[in-house]
Coordinates of C-alpha atoms in Angstrom, one line a residue:
M1 CA 0.0 0.0 0.0
S2 CA 1.2 3.5 -0.8
T3 CA 2.3 5.9 2.0
C4 CA 2.5 9.6 2.7
E5 CA 5.7 11.4 3.4
F6 CA 5.9 14.5 5.6
I7 CA 8.0 17.6 4.8
D8 CA 7.9 19.6 8.0
T9 CA 9.2 23.2 7.5
F10 CA 7.9 24.5 10.9
P11 CA 11.2 24.2 12.7
A12 CA 12.8 26.4 10.0
F13 CA 9.9 28.9 10.4
L14 CA 10.5 29.1 14.2
A15 CA 14.2 29.7 13.7
Y16 CA 13.5 32.5 11.2
W17 CA 10.7 34.0 13.3
A18 CA 12.9 34.2 16.4
K19 CA 15.1 36.6 14.5
V20 CA 12.4 38.8 12.9
Q21 CA 9.4 38.8 15.2
D22 CA 10.4 42.2 16.6
K23 CA 11.4 43.8 13.3
P24 CA 9.1 46.0 11.1
L25 CA 6.4 44.2 9.2
D26 CA 8.0 44.7 5.8
D27 CA 11.3 43.2 7.0
Q28 CA 9.4 40.2 8.4
I29 CA 7.8 39.6 5.0
E30 CA 11.0 40.0 3.1
G31 CA 12.7 37.6 5.4
W32 CA 9.9 35.1 5.0
A33 CA 10.6 34.9 1.3
T34 CA 14.4 35.3 1.2
E35 CA 15.3 33.3 4.4
Y36 CA 12.6 30.9 5.5
M37 CA 11.1 30.0 2.1
S38 CA 14.4 30.0 0.3
A39 CA 15.0 26.3 1.2
W40 CA 11.8 25.4 -0.6
P41 CA 11.7 27.5 -3.8
E42 CA 8.8 25.5 -5.3
L43 CA 6.7 26.1 -2.2
L44 CA 7.5 29.9 -2.5
S45 CA 6.7 30.1 -6.2
K46 CA 3.4 28.2 -5.8
Q47 CA 2.1 30.8 -3.3
I48 CA 3.3 33.8 -5.2
E49 CA 1.8 32.5 -8.5
E50 CA -1.5 31.7 -6.7
Y51 CA -1.9 35.4 -6.0
S52 CA -0.5 36.7 -9.2
S53 CA -3.0 34.5 -11.1
Q54 CA -5.8 36.5 -9.4
N55 CA -4.0 39.8 -10.1
L56 CA -3.3 40.3 -6.4
D57 CA -0.2 41.6 -4.6
W58 CA 1.0 38.8 -2.3
R59 CA 2.9 41.3 -0.2
Q60 CA -0.2 43.3 0.4
I61 CA -2.1 40.2 1.5
A62 CA 0.7 39.2 3.8
R63 CA 0.9 42.7 5.3
G64 CA -2.8 43.0 5.9
K65 CA -4.1 39.5 6.7
V66 CA -1.2 37.3 7.8
F67 CA 1.9 38.7 9.4
P68 CA 0.3 41.0 12.0
Y69 CA -1.3 37.9 13.6
L70 CA 1.5 35.3 13.5
T71 CA 2.7 35.9 17.1
E72 CA -0.7 35.5 18.6
R73 CA -1.4 32.4 16.6
L74 CA 1.9 30.7 17.3
S75 CA 0.5 28.4 20.0
A76 CA -2.4 27.3 17.7
M77 CA 0.1 26.7 14.9
R78 CA 2.2 24.5 17.2
Q79 CA -0.9 22.5 18.1
A80 CA -2.0 22.1 14.5
R81 CA 1.5 21.0 13.4
Q82 CA 1.6 18.3 16.2
N83 CA -1.8 17.0 15.3
L84 CA -1.0 16.9 11.6
L85 CA 2.2 14.8 12.4
E86 CA 0.2 12.4 14.7
L87 CA -3.0 12.0 12.6
G88 CA -1.9 12.4 9.0
K89 CA -0.6 9.0 8.3
P90 CA -3.3 7.0 10.1
L91 CA -6.0 9.0 8.2
F92 CA -4.2 8.5 4.9
S93 CA -4.2 4.7 5.5
R94 CA -7.9 4.7 6.4
A95 CA -8.7 6.8 3.4
Q96 CA -7.0 4.3 1.1
Q97 CA -9.1 1.5 2.6
V98 CA -12.4 3.4 2.6
L99 CA -12.1 5.0 -0.9
A100 CA -10.1 2.2 -2.5
F101 CA -7.3 4.2 -4.0
D102 CA -3.6 3.6 -4.2
S103 CA -1.3 6.7 -4.5
N104 CA 1.7 8.1 -2.8
A105 CA 1.4 11.6 -1.4
V106 CA 3.5 14.3 0.2
F107 CA 2.2 16.3 3.2
V108 CA 3.9 19.7 3.4
I109 CA 3.6 21.6 6.7
Y110 CA 4.4 25.3 6.3
V111 CA 3.6 28.8 7.4
G112 CA 2.5 30.7 4.3
I113 CA 0.8 33.9 3.1
G114 CA -2.9 32.8 3.4
C115 CA -3.2 30.5 0.4
G116 CA -5.3 28.0 2.3
A117 CA -5.5 25.7 5.3
G118 CA -5.2 22.8 2.8
W119 CA -4.2 22.9 -0.8
V120 CA -3.9 19.9 -3.1
T121 CA -1.2 20.2 -5.8
T122 CA 2.0 18.6 -6.7
F123 CA 5.4 19.0 -4.9
G124 CA 8.6 17.6 -6.2
G125 CA 6.7 15.8 -8.9
S126 CA 4.4 13.9 -6.5
P127 CA 0.8 14.4 -5.5
A128 CA 0.8 16.7 -2.4
I129 CA -1.3 18.4 0.2
L130 CA 0.1 21.7 1.5
F131 CA -1.0 22.5 5.0
G132 CA -0.8 26.2 5.8
L133 CA -0.5 26.6 9.6
E134 CA -1.3 30.3 9.5
N135 CA -4.7 29.6 7.9
I136 CA -5.4 26.6 10.1
A137 CA -4.8 28.7 13.2
E138 CA -6.9 31.6 11.8
C139 CA -9.9 29.3 11.1
G140 CA -9.7 27.8 14.6
W141 CA -9.0 24.3 13.2
S142 CA -6.0 23.3 15.4
T143 CA -7.7 20.7 17.5
P144 CA -7.4 16.9 16.8
K145 CA -11.1 16.7 15.7
A146 CA -10.7 19.7 13.3
I147 CA -7.4 18.5 11.9
M148 CA -8.9 15.1 11.2
G149 CA -11.7 16.7 9.2
L150 CA -9.3 19.0 7.4
V151 CA -6.9 16.2 6.4
A152 CA -9.8 13.9 5.4
H153 CA -11.3 16.7 3.2
E154 CA -8.0 17.4 1.5
I155 CA -7.4 13.7 0.9
G156 CA -10.8 13.8 -0.8
H157 CA -9.4 16.4 -3.2
L158 CA -6.3 14.3 -3.7
V159 CA -8.3 11.2 -4.6
H160 CA -10.5 13.2 -7.0
H161 CA -7.5 14.6 -8.8
Y162 CA -5.8 11.1 -8.8
W163 CA -8.8 9.4 -10.3
R164 CA -9.3 12.0 -13.0
T165 CA -5.7 12.0 -14.0
Q166 CA -5.7 8.2 -14.2
H167 CA -8.6 8.4 -16.6
G168 CA -7.3 11.3 -18.7
K169 CA -9.9 13.7 -17.4
S170 CA -9.1 17.4 -17.2
T171 CA -9.8 19.7 -14.3
G172 CA -12.6 22.1 -14.8
R173 CA -13.1 25.8 -13.8
G174 CA -15.9 28.1 -12.8
P175 CA -18.6 28.1 -10.1
W176 CA -20.2 24.7 -11.0
W177 CA -16.8 23.0 -11.0
Q178 CA -16.0 24.6 -7.6
L179 CA -19.3 23.3 -6.2
Y180 CA -18.7 19.9 -7.5
E181 CA -15.0 19.7 -6.4
E182 CA -15.6 21.0 -2.9
G183 CA -18.7 18.9 -2.5
F184 CA -16.8 15.8 -3.5
A185 CA -14.1 16.5 -1.0
Q186 CA -16.6 17.2 1.7
R187 CA -18.4 13.9 1.0
C188 CA -15.1 12.1 1.2
E189 CA -14.4 13.7 4.6
E190 CA -17.7 12.2 5.8
L191 CA -16.8 8.8 4.5
I192 CA -13.3 8.7 5.8
K193 CA -14.2 9.9 9.3
D194 CA -17.5 7.9 9.4
S195 CA -19.1 10.7 11.5
G196 CA -21.6 13.5 11.1
T197 CA -19.2 16.2 12.2
W198 CA -17.5 18.5 9.7
H199 CA -14.3 20.4 10.2
Q200 CA -16.2 23.7 9.8
M201 CA -18.1 23.0 13.0
S202 CA -14.8 23.2 15.1
S203 CA -15.0 27.0 15.0
D204 CA -18.8 27.4 14.6
D205 CA -20.9 24.9 16.6
D206 CA -24.2 25.5 14.8
W207 CA -22.7 25.7 11.3
L208 CA -24.2 22.4 10.1
D209 CA -27.6 23.0 11.8
W210 CA -27.8 26.5 10.2
C211 CA -26.9 25.2 6.8
K212 CA -29.5 22.5 7.0
S213 CA -32.2 25.0 8.1
H214 CA -31.2 27.4 5.3
K215 CA -30.6 24.7 2.6
G216 CA -33.3 25.9 0.2
W217 CA -32.3 29.6 0.6
L218 CA -28.7 28.8 0.1
A219 CA -29.5 26.8 -3.1
A220 CA -31.6 29.6 -4.4
K221 CA -28.9 32.2 -3.6
F222 CA -26.2 30.1 -5.3
L223 CA -28.3 29.8 -8.5
R224 CA -29.1 33.5 -8.5
T225 CA -25.4 34.3 -8.1
V226 CA -24.3 32.0 -10.9
D227 CA -27.1 33.1 -13.3
A228 CA -26.2 36.8 -12.6
G229 CA -22.6 36.0 -13.6
E230 CA -21.3 37.1 -10.2
P231 CA -18.5 35.4 -8.3
V232 CA -19.4 32.6 -5.8
S233 CA -16.3 33.1 -3.6
A234 CA -18.5 33.9 -0.6
F235 CA -19.8 30.3 -0.7
F236 CA -16.2 28.9 -0.4
G237 CA -13.6 31.2 1.0
S238 CA -12.8 31.2 4.7
W239 CA -12.3 35.0 4.5
L240 CA -15.8 35.6 3.1
K241 CA -19.1 34.8 4.7
I242 CA -22.8 34.5 4.0
C243 CA -25.0 35.6 7.0
G244 CA -21.9 35.1 9.2
K245 CA -21.3 31.6 7.9
S246 CA -18.3 30.6 5.8
E247 CA -17.9 27.7 3.3
T248 CA -21.6 27.1 2.9
G249 CA -20.9 26.0 -0.6
Y250 CA -19.2 22.9 0.9
F251 CA -22.6 22.0 2.4
L252 CA -24.5 22.5 -0.8
G253 CA -21.9 20.5 -2.8
C254 CA -21.9 17.6 -0.3
G255 CA -25.7 17.5 -0.6
C256 CA -25.4 17.3 -4.4
M257 CA -22.9 14.4 -4.1
K258 CA -25.3 12.4 -1.9
E259 CA -28.0 12.8 -4.5
L260 CA -25.6 11.7 -7.2
E261 CA -24.6 8.6 -5.2
K262 CA -28.2 7.3 -5.8
R263 CA -27.2 6.9 -9.4
F264 CA -23.4 6.6 -9.6
T265 CA -20.5 5.1 -7.6
L266 CA -18.1 7.5 -6.0
Q267 CA -15.5 7.0 -8.7
E268 CA -18.1 7.5 -11.4
I269 CA -19.0 10.8 -9.7
A270 CA -15.3 11.8 -9.7
L271 CA -15.1 11.3 -13.4
L272 CA -18.2 13.3 -14.4
E273 CA -18.1 15.8 -17.3
N274 CA -20.3 18.9 -17.8
V275 CA -21.1 19.0 -14.1
E276 CA -23.7 21.8 -14.3
V277 CA -26.0 19.4 -16.1
H278 CA -25.9 17.1 -13.0
L279 CA -25.8 19.7 -10.3
R280 CA -28.2 22.4 -11.4
P281 CA -31.3 20.2 -11.2
I282 CA -30.3 19.0 -7.7
L283 CA -30.0 22.6 -6.4
E284 CA -33.4 23.5 -8.1
Q285 CA -34.9 20.5 -6.2
M286 CA -33.3 21.7 -3.0
M287 CA -34.8 25.1 -3.5
E288 CA -38.3 23.8 -4.3
T289 CA -38.6 21.1 -1.5
S290 CA -37.1 23.2 1.3
D291 CA -39.5 24.2 4.1

């Protein structure tokens, strides 16, 4: 059976941070790139390219949203890192059994510039999950229960990409793809953990109950947003919220996956094309049947 390898950059971050934590913000940011991240140039370039692809200035994001809070979040980052190291491999092994896939993976633990608590990509030519401790701490997901959910969710993304690559299927774009992709990962999180708790509940106790009671409204809002040609980022980003709730699109997407499972296997769902054709009718049904 395949295994996952850890690349833990946190000790290097602590050494760098001990030298710069009392320096001006711009010096901290420059040192992050030239000192701490210099040992992992691929990791640095991925983060910078992520912002540049959105026409955003990574230094401005780092200055406004990340570096002013690193000191106060240090304890949470330590806790998250420890839980990732302890829980990552057992969860990966369980996921391989539950989802029936066989792929090596690299888990990279790092302190970044807000690109995400988890990010499925490649690293050193291998399938990888990048775990951003700064985002994990910000979201309040450092506890063992939250880390289990986050890791399971990201493994769901990893499996999705793995299956599609194996079958020569390309990755899509746009709001319907995002709903499909995040919904698939959220459903995998449920299956791997075999529980009714989601990692979003770790920082918001009534998140799931609220989503369930607003399911029809959320479905209608998503459809209106898409049909108006407006961005759906408020349904997915941890920095954006709808009625005070973040990542509500994950809930909608997971609901869509459960409906699709009535007709398809999980792997068949992972290989779908033209996902709007499959998802739009489900959202319309959610909207019409909601109380």
